[in-house]
Amino acid sequence: MATEESPQVTRRATRSYSASNTAIESTNLPESYKPTINDLGFRQQPLRLEDLLSSFPGRRSQILELLRLLGPLNSPMFPILVYGGPSTGKTSVTLQVFRHLNRPFIYSSCITCYSPRILFESILNQLLFHRKDSGHSYSSVKRCERPSDFVNYLREALENVLTNLKGNSGKVSSKMSGRPDGTMVYLVFDNLERIRDWDKSSTILPFLFNLNDILKMPEVGLIFISNTSPDTYYLNIGYVEPIPLYFPDYTEDDLRHIFMANQTNSRLYASFLDVVLRPFCRVTRQVDELAAAFSSLFKKYSEPLSDKEVAPNEEMKRRLFSHIRPHIASALNETFQVRSQPLLKAETNEETKKTNSSRMLGIREDFDKIDFHMSTSAKYLLISAFLASRNPATLDASLFDSTGVSDSRKRKRNCAYWKNFKYSPRACYNLTLEYMGI
Amino acid sequence: MGREKEKEKPSEKALNLLRSRLSDPNFIFRPLSDSPDSNYSKLKFIISTSVTEACNNSILLLGPHGSGKVAVLELVLSDLLQQYPEAISVIRLNGLLHSDDNCALKEIARQLCMEHQLLFSKVASFDDNSQFMIAMLRECGLAHKTIIFVLDEFDFFAQGKQRLLYSLLDAMQSVNSQAVVIGVSCRLDVDQLLEKRVRSRFSHRKLLFLSPSKEDTERFMEHILSLPMDSSLPHNYAAEFNGRLKKILSDERFKELIDTYLSFNFTIGHLVRFLFQAVSYMDLNAGFLSLGNLKTALSSNQRQLKLESIRDCSVLELYMMVCMKRLEVKEQTSYNFYSVMTEYKSIHDSFQTSDYYAANVCLRAFEHLLQCQLISFIDNKGHNQSVEFRPVKLLISSAELHQGLKSYQQCPAILLKLMDR
């Protein structure tokens, strides 16, 4: 009965747990960082509006619209869905807008929080100022798996934070003390499209979109960021949709502005962009892929110049263009990969200078060619291993059934599959081609 | 900040006031509930009779999302709590959260404990909780206290075995209790989903929440957007704001605009969201709401999402989509990345285009199309196959693709020619 007191739950300590505990206590732990309410704000120097607008070329109208929808201080809002293609600046614009406004917010990304439990616990950790450290064996402040528990804990945590913020707002101006402004808390959910691939997506997505109505707290604002457009979220359950805010892909002029920022020799880079921007834009317009390709190409472009600071005149531009031209075509056929080990790249470049130009550009390592000899039977074995790895696990289980007695139905199914497999090289080759859709 | 000392501009105050009004469901639905035959009055009558006459009752509130079911219910409950302070306790459940029976009973027990200041045990089992609930119902019945169960998203409770519904309704009938069960749902046929034994214990009372008539809508908009004359706003500013608002509301273009919007989204909730957007776009320097704000809000809600996605594609991705369209025209309904590449190669061979790229670059473009959801896999079962072999299908029609190509800047002429074939 509920009128009795809850039974005391004792914890059984295993031997290893108690051993490690004493070991931890004996060493000197470094002071772990305790988050406070100031951590809900951006914690860096707040931006002015002009700096915000100039650091994102081509995004002026989106930034102004986001600012208008968020509204003045302490004004309630409807949920917003920010959507657009990848690397169009949605996350960075949202975060910098919060830095400019200096309002408290909680950020969680559905890439790092890949299951509902981790998502809920991450939000609660941030709201309850709990940091996972070795003292608590990296556990969250509360264990929360189900949405019903999450809503209850969230309400308590939000009420705490809001009373804290209300207490602060009457005091000294917050610019001095680094405290965030206002009495509203904003929850930012990034990469929402990942939730569609979760097992529980059919309950979690409508739960998140209805969170506003479930909580019924006007001091909470919800912002969703997604790579896919709102029609991918239309479920048969229905809800009042969040206000959409669209981030279109950058145009060529915007890309030019973005790449020209922070360049030491802007005229040289401008002439470089004149040459490469248009052909590369036919393949992709995503900033991260273009940046990776341009950085190595620019090194190639400015190679013949002895003085890197010079501003090129017409004749020099023509020379540089003819120098880079053969490399552009081959660079277009490389996938745009972000290099993670530039130092290693420099060494391999020197060794393989004699080989083809794609290696010299160093954009992509060449894994296509095998430079050791394989016999024909080894090659067929490799192909059959590849095909066998694509079999579903149930087929493998039935093939390798250890009981040895398979009923006639199983045998018939297996026979139909293996009927065409005549163990001749020609048949294998044909099968491979057929499988690959050629 | 030094701003605290500056006086807030009246337009800012007005903006704050309108935004908080539009986000507050109580304010929105109270004027709509004034007439005697509204859902508010009917609901209030039903619940207050069951409180005063100490009987059990059950009712369903049905209507699309945003039509104000929960808002009106909350208005009724707050009024009744003022009228009969000691005689009512409310338990709120939501189908999205508590569709599992264990969860639901735990939540009922927790709310009952909170209401009556009892200690709640988190480790109580399902049987403990259900016994507790039945005992509480009996006790409250003896004390002439009505328990009102609000079941939001009722169609989720009707999934599975409906144990919770059955135990609740059964307890109401067998135990000497006073309880009202209110189900709220957006499915109009939710009582068909109930099992026979549950349906027989459920009274077939339904309240439909439909969208209000046109005149009501116009009166509602005027009421909600007009600034009050007796607040802290300067009198002449408020008067001019209201005057301009009246002019906009009687404008023909405005009526057309609202008709267009309401033909797609006909509930009050959608209208309020639209007005919120329009009010947020209000220019603070000018200080008054204009027709342009409403037009911007309408255009941001009426986007053609697939066309936008096509406009965001690069030329190579357009090529791939046109290749897939041609494969479909050739009656090849299932195709994967390699068949698209063969088609791409054949186009290049016959037309000598300048846009011929290697397979790895094309694969990157293919993955981008998958991410934008312009194409998708046909089935979700082939997870152990790599992306290049799984069959895909186009998610846009050829008319949309054609329109997208036409509106694309610098679209190669060859693509349009290929589409027309």
PDB file of C-alpha atoms in Angstrom, chain A residues 79-337:
ATOM      1  CA  PRO A  79       8.070  25.465 -31.382  1.00  0.00           C
ATOM      2  CA  ILE A  80      10.291  26.139 -34.396  1.00  0.00           C
ATOM      3  CA  LEU A  81      11.637  23.612 -36.898  1.00  0.00           C
ATOM      4  CA  VAL A  82      14.843  24.765 -38.605  1.00  0.00           C
ATOM      5  CA  TYR A  83      15.482  22.660 -41.685  1.00  0.00           C
ATOM      6  CA  GLY A  84      17.761  22.654 -44.710  1.00  0.00           C
ATOM      7  CA  GLY A  85      20.445  20.621 -46.424  1.00  0.00           C
ATOM      8  CA  PRO A  86      23.613  19.505 -44.654  1.00  0.00           C
ATOM      9  CA  SER A  87      26.330  22.082 -43.891  1.00  0.00           C
ATOM     10  CA  THR A  88      24.056  25.041 -44.534  1.00  0.00           C
ATOM     11  CA  GLY A  89      24.801  26.540 -41.145  1.00  0.00           C
ATOM     12  CA  LYS A  90      21.667  25.647 -39.197  1.00  0.00           C
ATOM     13  CA  THR A  91      23.347  24.542 -35.973  1.00  0.00           C
ATOM     14  CA  SER A  92      26.002  27.235 -35.991  1.00  0.00           C
ATOM     15  CA  VAL A  93      23.495  30.010 -36.701  1.00  0.00           C
ATOM     16  CA  THR A  94      21.195  28.816 -33.922  1.00  0.00           C
ATOM     17  CA  LEU A  95      24.018  28.603 -31.395  1.00  0.00           C
ATOM     18  CA  GLN A  96      25.451  31.982 -32.330  1.00  0.00           C
ATOM     19  CA  VAL A  97      21.994  33.539 -32.103  1.00  0.00           C
ATOM     20  CA  PHE A  98      21.794  32.277 -28.532  1.00  0.00           C
ATOM     21  CA  ARG A  99      25.227  33.679 -27.881  1.00  0.00           C
ATOM     22  CA  HIS A 100      24.051  37.054 -29.187  1.00  0.00           C
ATOM     23  CA  LEU A 101      20.869  36.985 -27.112  1.00  0.00           C
ATOM     24  CA  ASN A 102      22.650  35.569 -24.049  1.00  0.00           C
ATOM     25  CA  ARG A 103      19.697  33.433 -23.032  1.00  0.00           C
ATOM     26  CA  PRO A 104      19.884  30.078 -21.255  1.00  0.00           C
ATOM     27  CA  PHE A 105      19.524  27.042 -23.498  1.00  0.00           C
ATOM     28  CA  ILE A 106      20.029  23.283 -23.432  1.00  0.00           C
ATOM     29  CA  TYR A 107      21.548  21.676 -26.498  1.00  0.00           C
ATOM     30  CA  SER A 108      21.343  17.991 -27.329  1.00  0.00           C
ATOM     31  CA  SER A 109      22.168  16.317 -30.608  1.00  0.00           C
ATOM     32  CA  CYS A 110      20.498  13.124 -31.726  1.00  0.00           C
ATOM     33  CA  ILE A 111      23.747  11.884 -33.211  1.00  0.00           C
ATOM     34  CA  THR A 112      25.548  11.684 -29.868  1.00  0.00           C
ATOM     35  CA  CYS A 113      22.367  10.753 -28.046  1.00  0.00           C
ATOM     36  CA  TYR A 114      21.492   7.756 -30.136  1.00  0.00           C
ATOM     37  CA  SER A 115      18.734   6.256 -28.026  1.00  0.00           C
ATOM     38  CA  PRO A 116      15.823   7.773 -26.087  1.00  0.00           C
ATOM     39  CA  ARG A 117      17.403   6.993 -22.738  1.00  0.00           C
ATOM     40  CA  ILE A 118      20.650   8.785 -23.553  1.00  0.00           C
ATOM     41  CA  LEU A 119      18.730  11.763 -24.957  1.00  0.00           C
ATOM     42  CA  PHE A 120      16.570  12.119 -21.852  1.00  0.00           C
ATOM     43  CA  GLU A 121      19.482  11.670 -19.472  1.00  0.00           C
ATOM     44  CA  SER A 122      21.639  14.174 -21.321  1.00  0.00           C
ATOM     45  CA  ILE A 123      18.957  16.843 -21.058  1.00  0.00           C
ATOM     46  CA  LEU A 124      18.374  16.110 -17.370  1.00  0.00           C
ATOM     47  CA  ASN A 125      22.114  16.209 -16.662  1.00  0.00           C
ATOM     48  CA  GLN A 126      22.366  19.637 -18.173  1.00  0.00           C
ATOM     49  CA  LEU A 127      19.321  20.949 -16.337  1.00  0.00           C
ATOM     50  CA  LEU A 128      20.362  19.553 -12.977  1.00  0.00           C
ATOM     51  CA  PHE A 129      23.949  20.783 -13.405  1.00  0.00           C
ATOM     52  CA  HIS A 130      25.365  17.307 -13.152  1.00  0.00           C
ATOM     53  CA  ARG A 131      28.561  16.391 -14.884  1.00  0.00           C
ATOM     54  CA  LYS A 132      29.513  12.797 -15.525  1.00  0.00           C
ATOM     55  CA  ASP A 133      32.836  12.123 -13.894  1.00  0.00           C
ATOM     56  CA  SER A 134      34.778   9.236 -12.495  1.00  0.00           C
ATOM     57  CA  GLY A 135      33.593   9.929  -8.957  1.00  0.00           C
ATOM     58  CA  HIS A 136      30.103   8.686  -9.831  1.00  0.00           C
ATOM     59  CA  SER A 137      31.470   6.131 -12.314  1.00  0.00           C
ATOM     60  CA  TYR A 138      30.168   8.268 -15.182  1.00  0.00           C
ATOM     61  CA  SER A 139      26.523   7.793 -14.370  1.00  0.00           C
ATOM     62  CA  SER A 140      23.785  10.298 -15.029  1.00  0.00           C
ATOM     63  CA  VAL A 141      21.975  12.038 -12.270  1.00  0.00           C
ATOM     64  CA  LYS A 142      18.773  10.054 -12.812  1.00  0.00           C
ATOM     65  CA  ARG A 143      17.971   6.903 -14.672  1.00  0.00           C
ATOM     66  CA  CYS A 144      15.284   7.694 -17.171  1.00  0.00           C
ATOM     67  CA  GLU A 145      14.093   5.433 -19.947  1.00  0.00           C
ATOM     68  CA  ARG A 146      10.473   6.143 -20.511  1.00  0.00           C
ATOM     69  CA  PRO A 147       8.890   9.367 -21.710  1.00  0.00           C
ATOM     70  CA  SER A 148       6.537   9.407 -18.709  1.00  0.00           C
ATOM     71  CA  ASP A 149       9.430   9.487 -16.244  1.00  0.00           C
ATOM     72  CA  PHE A 150      11.200  12.043 -18.411  1.00  0.00           C
ATOM     73  CA  VAL A 151       8.250  14.436 -18.315  1.00  0.00           C
ATOM     74  CA  ASN A 152       8.032  14.258 -14.527  1.00  0.00           C
ATOM     75  CA  TYR A 153      11.759  14.798 -13.973  1.00  0.00           C
ATOM     76  CA  LEU A 154      11.864  17.496 -16.621  1.00  0.00           C
ATOM     77  CA  ARG A 155       9.092  19.427 -14.905  1.00  0.00           C
ATOM     78  CA  GLU A 156      10.883  19.353 -11.574  1.00  0.00           C
ATOM     79  CA  ALA A 157      14.225  20.287 -13.059  1.00  0.00           C
ATOM     80  CA  LEU A 158      12.737  23.115 -15.129  1.00  0.00           C
ATOM     81  CA  GLU A 159      10.937  24.522 -12.123  1.00  0.00           C
ATOM     82  CA  ASN A 160      14.195  24.592 -10.199  1.00  0.00           C
ATOM     83  CA  VAL A 161      16.032  26.304 -12.981  1.00  0.00           C
ATOM     84  CA  LEU A 162      13.260  28.810 -13.551  1.00  0.00           C
ATOM     85  CA  THR A 163      13.070  29.835  -9.891  1.00  0.00           C
ATOM     86  CA  ASN A 164      16.830  30.206  -9.961  1.00  0.00           C
ATOM     87  CA  LEU A 165      16.648  32.406 -13.044  1.00  0.00           C
ATOM     88  CA  LYS A 166      13.795  34.473 -11.624  1.00  0.00           C
ATOM     89  CA  GLY A 167      15.850  35.076  -8.502  1.00  0.00           C
ATOM     90  CA  ASN A 168      18.782  36.220 -10.591  1.00  0.00           C
ATOM     91  CA  SER A 169      16.846  38.547 -12.839  1.00  0.00           C
ATOM     92  CA  GLY A 170      16.131  40.990 -10.066  1.00  0.00           C
ATOM     93  CA  LYS A 171      19.785  41.412  -9.238  1.00  0.00           C
ATOM     94  CA  VAL A 172      22.759  43.127 -10.852  1.00  0.00           C
ATOM     95  CA  SER A 173      22.878  43.359 -14.628  1.00  0.00           C
ATOM     96  CA  SER A 174      23.820  40.057 -16.099  1.00  0.00           C
ATOM     97  CA  LYS A 175      26.362  41.360 -18.588  1.00  0.00           C
ATOM     98  CA  MET A 176      28.792  41.929 -15.766  1.00  0.00           C
ATOM     99  CA  SER A 177      28.409  38.648 -13.994  1.00  0.00           C
ATOM    100  CA  GLY A 178      28.229  36.386 -17.053  1.00  0.00           C
ATOM    101  CA  ARG A 179      24.791  35.169 -16.173  1.00  0.00           C
ATOM    102  CA  PRO A 180      22.317  34.417 -18.936  1.00  0.00           C
ATOM    103  CA  ASP A 181      19.352  36.760 -19.395  1.00  0.00           C
ATOM    104  CA  GLY A 182      15.730  36.232 -18.902  1.00  0.00           C
ATOM    105  CA  THR A 183      13.428  33.731 -17.286  1.00  0.00           C
ATOM    106  CA  MET A 184      12.899  31.361 -20.172  1.00  0.00           C
ATOM    107  CA  VAL A 185      14.763  28.173 -20.971  1.00  0.00           C
ATOM    108  CA  TYR A 186      15.136  26.954 -24.539  1.00  0.00           C
ATOM    109  CA  LEU A 187      15.607  23.310 -25.522  1.00  0.00           C
ATOM    110  CA  VAL A 188      17.460  22.762 -28.805  1.00  0.00           C
ATOM    111  CA  PHE A 189      17.202  19.310 -30.429  1.00  0.00           C
ATOM    112  CA  ASP A 190      19.714  18.890 -33.232  1.00  0.00           C
ATOM    113  CA  ASN A 191      19.809  16.295 -36.039  1.00  0.00           C
ATOM    114  CA  LEU A 192      16.195  15.341 -35.555  1.00  0.00           C
ATOM    115  CA  GLU A 193      16.166  13.181 -38.673  1.00  0.00           C
ATOM    116  CA  ARG A 194      18.250  10.551 -36.892  1.00  0.00           C
ATOM    117  CA  ILE A 195      15.286   9.728 -34.669  1.00  0.00           C
ATOM    118  CA  ARG A 196      13.468   8.324 -37.679  1.00  0.00           C
ATOM    119  CA  ASP A 197      15.897   5.427 -37.736  1.00  0.00           C
ATOM    120  CA  TRP A 198      15.421   4.520 -34.095  1.00  0.00           C
ATOM    121  CA  ASP A 199      13.290   1.567 -33.052  1.00  0.00           C
ATOM    122  CA  LYS A 200      10.982   3.650 -30.960  1.00  0.00           C
ATOM    123  CA  SER A 201      10.630   6.441 -33.471  1.00  0.00           C
ATOM    124  CA  SER A 202       6.875   6.040 -33.760  1.00  0.00           C
ATOM    125  CA  THR A 203       6.438   7.070 -30.132  1.00  0.00           C
ATOM    126  CA  ILE A 204       9.365   9.397 -29.639  1.00  0.00           C
ATOM    127  CA  LEU A 205       8.744  11.716 -32.600  1.00  0.00           C
ATOM    128  CA  PRO A 206       5.121  12.580 -31.766  1.00  0.00           C
ATOM    129  CA  PHE A 207       6.162  12.860 -28.123  1.00  0.00           C
ATOM    130  CA  LEU A 208       8.791  15.478 -28.979  1.00  0.00           C
ATOM    131  CA  PHE A 209       6.519  17.434 -31.259  1.00  0.00           C
ATOM    132  CA  ASN A 210       3.786  17.434 -28.612  1.00  0.00           C
ATOM    133  CA  LEU A 211       6.166  18.225 -25.763  1.00  0.00           C
ATOM    134  CA  ASN A 212       5.000  21.794 -25.781  1.00  0.00           C
ATOM    135  CA  ASP A 213       1.400  20.768 -25.084  1.00  0.00           C
ATOM    136  CA  ILE A 214       2.334  18.066 -22.599  1.00  0.00           C
ATOM    137  CA  LEU A 215       4.493  20.322 -20.460  1.00  0.00           C
ATOM    138  CA  LYS A 216       2.118  23.302 -20.624  1.00  0.00           C
ATOM    139  CA  MET A 217       4.875  25.625 -19.415  1.00  0.00           C
ATOM    140  CA  PRO A 218       5.047  28.888 -21.335  1.00  0.00           C
ATOM    141  CA  GLU A 219       8.567  29.527 -20.050  1.00  0.00           C
ATOM    142  CA  VAL A 220      10.001  26.731 -22.165  1.00  0.00           C
ATOM    143  CA  GLY A 221      10.825  27.176 -25.838  1.00  0.00           C
ATOM    144  CA  LEU A 222      11.507  24.293 -28.206  1.00  0.00           C
ATOM    145  CA  ILE A 223      13.710  24.481 -31.282  1.00  0.00           C
ATOM    146  CA  PHE A 224      14.213  21.488 -33.580  1.00  0.00           C
ATOM    147  CA  ILE A 225      16.991  21.359 -36.177  1.00  0.00           C
ATOM    148  CA  SER A 226      16.701  18.853 -39.006  1.00  0.00           C
ATOM    149  CA  ASN A 227      18.472  17.951 -42.216  1.00  0.00           C
ATOM    150  CA  THR A 228      15.274  16.839 -43.930  1.00  0.00           C
ATOM    151  CA  SER A 229      12.198  18.842 -44.796  1.00  0.00           C
ATOM    152  CA  PRO A 230       9.032  18.774 -42.632  1.00  0.00           C
ATOM    153  CA  ASP A 231       7.157  16.434 -44.936  1.00  0.00           C
ATOM    154  CA  THR A 232       9.400  13.574 -43.873  1.00  0.00           C
ATOM    155  CA  TYR A 233       7.920  13.880 -40.399  1.00  0.00           C
ATOM    156  CA  TYR A 234       4.291  13.662 -41.360  1.00  0.00           C
ATOM    157  CA  LEU A 235       2.961  10.819 -39.250  1.00  0.00           C
ATOM    158  CA  ASN A 236      -0.568   9.545 -39.107  1.00  0.00           C
ATOM    159  CA  ILE A 237      -0.980  10.766 -35.574  1.00  0.00           C
ATOM    160  CA  GLY A 238      -0.973  14.456 -36.155  1.00  0.00           C
ATOM    161  CA  TYR A 239      -0.031  17.473 -34.148  1.00  0.00           C
ATOM    162  CA  VAL A 240       0.066  21.190 -34.778  1.00  0.00           C
ATOM    163  CA  GLU A 241       3.289  21.491 -36.739  1.00  0.00           C
ATOM    164  CA  PRO A 242       6.135  23.644 -35.519  1.00  0.00           C
ATOM    165  CA  ILE A 243       6.834  26.888 -37.359  1.00  0.00           C
ATOM    166  CA  PRO A 244       9.195  26.038 -40.231  1.00  0.00           C
ATOM    167  CA  LEU A 245      12.339  28.033 -40.929  1.00  0.00           C
ATOM    168  CA  TYR A 246      14.111  27.127 -44.131  1.00  0.00           C
ATOM    169  CA  PHE A 247      17.849  27.396 -44.762  1.00  0.00           C
ATOM    170  CA  PRO A 248      18.397  27.107 -48.507  1.00  0.00           C
ATOM    171  CA  ASP A 249      21.720  25.979 -49.898  1.00  0.00           C
ATOM    172  CA  TYR A 250      24.250  28.684 -50.573  1.00  0.00           C
ATOM    173  CA  THR A 251      24.354  30.294 -53.991  1.00  0.00           C
ATOM    174  CA  GLU A 252      27.648  30.688 -55.807  1.00  0.00           C
ATOM    175  CA  ASP A 253      28.031  34.288 -54.659  1.00  0.00           C
ATOM    176  CA  ASP A 254      27.514  33.275 -51.047  1.00  0.00           C
ATOM    177  CA  LEU A 255      30.090  30.527 -51.436  1.00  0.00           C
ATOM    178  CA  ARG A 256      32.512  33.055 -52.803  1.00  0.00           C
ATOM    179  CA  HIS A 257      31.992  35.282 -49.762  1.00  0.00           C
ATOM    180  CA  ILE A 258      32.421  32.378 -47.407  1.00  0.00           C
ATOM    181  CA  PHE A 259      35.662  31.210 -48.930  1.00  0.00           C
ATOM    182  CA  MET A 260      37.069  34.710 -49.219  1.00  0.00           C
ATOM    183  CA  ALA A 261      36.760  35.314 -45.498  1.00  0.00           C
ATOM    184  CA  ASN A 262      39.996  35.014 -43.540  1.00  0.00           C
ATOM    185  CA  GLN A 263      42.247  34.672 -46.528  1.00  0.00           C
ATOM    186  CA  THR A 264      45.677  36.277 -46.247  1.00  0.00           C
ATOM    187  CA  ASN A 265      46.109  37.040 -49.914  1.00  0.00           C
ATOM    188  CA  SER A 266      42.590  37.859 -51.002  1.00  0.00           C
ATOM    189  CA  ARG A 267      43.318  38.840 -54.603  1.00  0.00           C
ATOM    190  CA  LEU A 268      45.210  35.662 -55.297  1.00  0.00           C
ATOM    191  CA  TYR A 269      42.452  33.621 -53.749  1.00  0.00           C
ATOM    192  CA  ALA A 270      39.839  35.542 -55.709  1.00  0.00           C
ATOM    193  CA  SER A 271      41.525  34.660 -58.975  1.00  0.00           C
ATOM    194  CA  PHE A 272      41.749  31.033 -57.790  1.00  0.00           C
ATOM    195  CA  LEU A 273      38.037  30.974 -57.018  1.00  0.00           C
ATOM    196  CA  ASP A 274      37.217  32.406 -60.416  1.00  0.00           C
ATOM    197  CA  VAL A 275      38.821  29.360 -61.930  1.00  0.00           C
ATOM    198  CA  VAL A 276      37.603  26.535 -59.713  1.00  0.00           C
ATOM    199  CA  LEU A 277      34.308  27.585 -58.153  1.00  0.00           C
ATOM    200  CA  ARG A 278      32.050  27.109 -61.121  1.00  0.00           C
ATOM    201  CA  PRO A 279      33.121  23.617 -62.196  1.00  0.00           C
ATOM    202  CA  PHE A 280      33.107  22.330 -58.628  1.00  0.00           C
ATOM    203  CA  CYS A 281      29.677  23.761 -57.973  1.00  0.00           C
ATOM    204  CA  ARG A 282      28.289  21.533 -60.657  1.00  0.00           C
ATOM    205  CA  VAL A 283      29.150  18.523 -58.533  1.00  0.00           C
ATOM    206  CA  THR A 284      28.334  19.704 -55.047  1.00  0.00           C
ATOM    207  CA  ARG A 285      27.514  22.894 -53.199  1.00  0.00           C
ATOM    208  CA  GLN A 286      28.209  21.742 -49.686  1.00  0.00           C
ATOM    209  CA  VAL A 287      30.734  23.917 -47.928  1.00  0.00           C
ATOM    210  CA  ASP A 288      32.603  21.167 -46.099  1.00  0.00           C
ATOM    211  CA  GLU A 289      33.264  19.124 -49.233  1.00  0.00           C
ATOM    212  CA  LEU A 290      34.336  22.138 -51.249  1.00  0.00           C
ATOM    213  CA  ALA A 291      36.624  23.366 -48.490  1.00  0.00           C
ATOM    214  CA  ALA A 292      38.449  20.060 -48.391  1.00  0.00           C
ATOM    215  CA  ALA A 293      38.971  20.065 -52.140  1.00  0.00           C
ATOM    216  CA  PHE A 294      39.941  23.730 -52.380  1.00  0.00           C
ATOM    217  CA  SER A 295      42.534  23.675 -49.643  1.00  0.00           C
ATOM    218  CA  SER A 296      44.766  21.204 -51.467  1.00  0.00           C
ATOM    219  CA  LEU A 297      44.066  22.681 -54.884  1.00  0.00           C
ATOM    220  CA  PHE A 298      45.045  26.148 -53.698  1.00  0.00           C
ATOM    221  CA  LYS A 299      48.403  24.834 -52.583  1.00  0.00           C
ATOM    222  CA  LYS A 300      48.884  23.465 -56.074  1.00  0.00           C
ATOM    223  CA  TYR A 301      47.696  26.721 -57.620  1.00  0.00           C
ATOM    224  CA  SER A 302      50.143  28.887 -55.743  1.00  0.00           C
ATOM    225  CA  GLU A 303      53.078  26.502 -56.230  1.00  0.00           C
ATOM    226  CA  PRO A 304      54.780  28.289 -59.123  1.00  0.00           C
ATOM    227  CA  LEU A 305      54.642  31.625 -57.289  1.00  0.00           C
ATOM    228  CA  SER A 306      57.796  32.412 -55.410  1.00  0.00           C
ATOM    229  CA  ASP A 307      56.227  35.270 -53.484  1.00  0.00           C
ATOM    230  CA  LYS A 308      52.884  34.243 -51.953  1.00  0.00           C
ATOM    231  CA  GLU A 309      51.866  37.737 -51.026  1.00  0.00           C
ATOM    232  CA  VAL A 310      51.849  39.206 -54.480  1.00  0.00           C
ATOM    233  CA  ALA A 311      48.612  40.311 -56.135  1.00  0.00           C
ATOM    234  CA  PRO A 312      48.464  38.698 -59.554  1.00  0.00           C
ATOM    235  CA  ASN A 313      48.025  40.685 -62.728  1.00  0.00           C
ATOM    236  CA  GLU A 314      46.353  39.391 -65.871  1.00  0.00           C
ATOM    237  CA  GLU A 315      49.362  37.702 -67.373  1.00  0.00           C
ATOM    238  CA  MET A 316      50.230  35.929 -64.137  1.00  0.00           C
ATOM    239  CA  LYS A 317      46.642  34.790 -63.784  1.00  0.00           C
ATOM    240  CA  ARG A 318      46.740  33.207 -67.202  1.00  0.00           C
ATOM    241  CA  ARG A 319      49.941  31.382 -66.367  1.00  0.00           C
ATOM    242  CA  LEU A 320      48.582  30.092 -63.108  1.00  0.00           C
ATOM    243  CA  PHE A 321      45.416  28.989 -64.818  1.00  0.00           C
ATOM    244  CA  SER A 322      47.235  26.956 -67.419  1.00  0.00           C
ATOM    245  CA  HIS A 323      49.311  25.407 -64.645  1.00  0.00           C
ATOM    246  CA  ILE A 324      46.330  24.291 -62.584  1.00  0.00           C
ATOM    247  CA  ARG A 325      44.077  23.313 -65.463  1.00  0.00           C
ATOM    248  CA  PRO A 326      45.030  19.642 -65.892  1.00  0.00           C
ATOM    249  CA  HIS A 327      44.702  19.097 -62.184  1.00  0.00           C
ATOM    250  CA  ILE A 328      41.165  20.398 -61.958  1.00  0.00           C
ATOM    251  CA  ALA A 329      39.753  17.652 -64.137  1.00  0.00           C
ATOM    252  CA  SER A 330      41.341  14.920 -62.061  1.00  0.00           C
ATOM    253  CA  ALA A 331      40.401  16.654 -58.815  1.00  0.00           C
ATOM    254  CA  LEU A 332      36.770  16.686 -59.877  1.00  0.00           C
ATOM    255  CA  ASN A 333      36.839  12.923 -60.063  1.00  0.00           C
ATOM    256  CA  GLU A 334      38.077  12.458 -56.550  1.00  0.00           C
ATOM    257  CA  THR A 335      35.624  12.260 -53.740  1.00  0.00           C
ATOM    258  CA  PHE A 336      35.832  15.189 -51.415  1.00  0.00           C
ATOM    259  CA  GLN A 337      37.221  13.756 -48.251  1.00  0.00           C
TER     260      GLN A 337
END
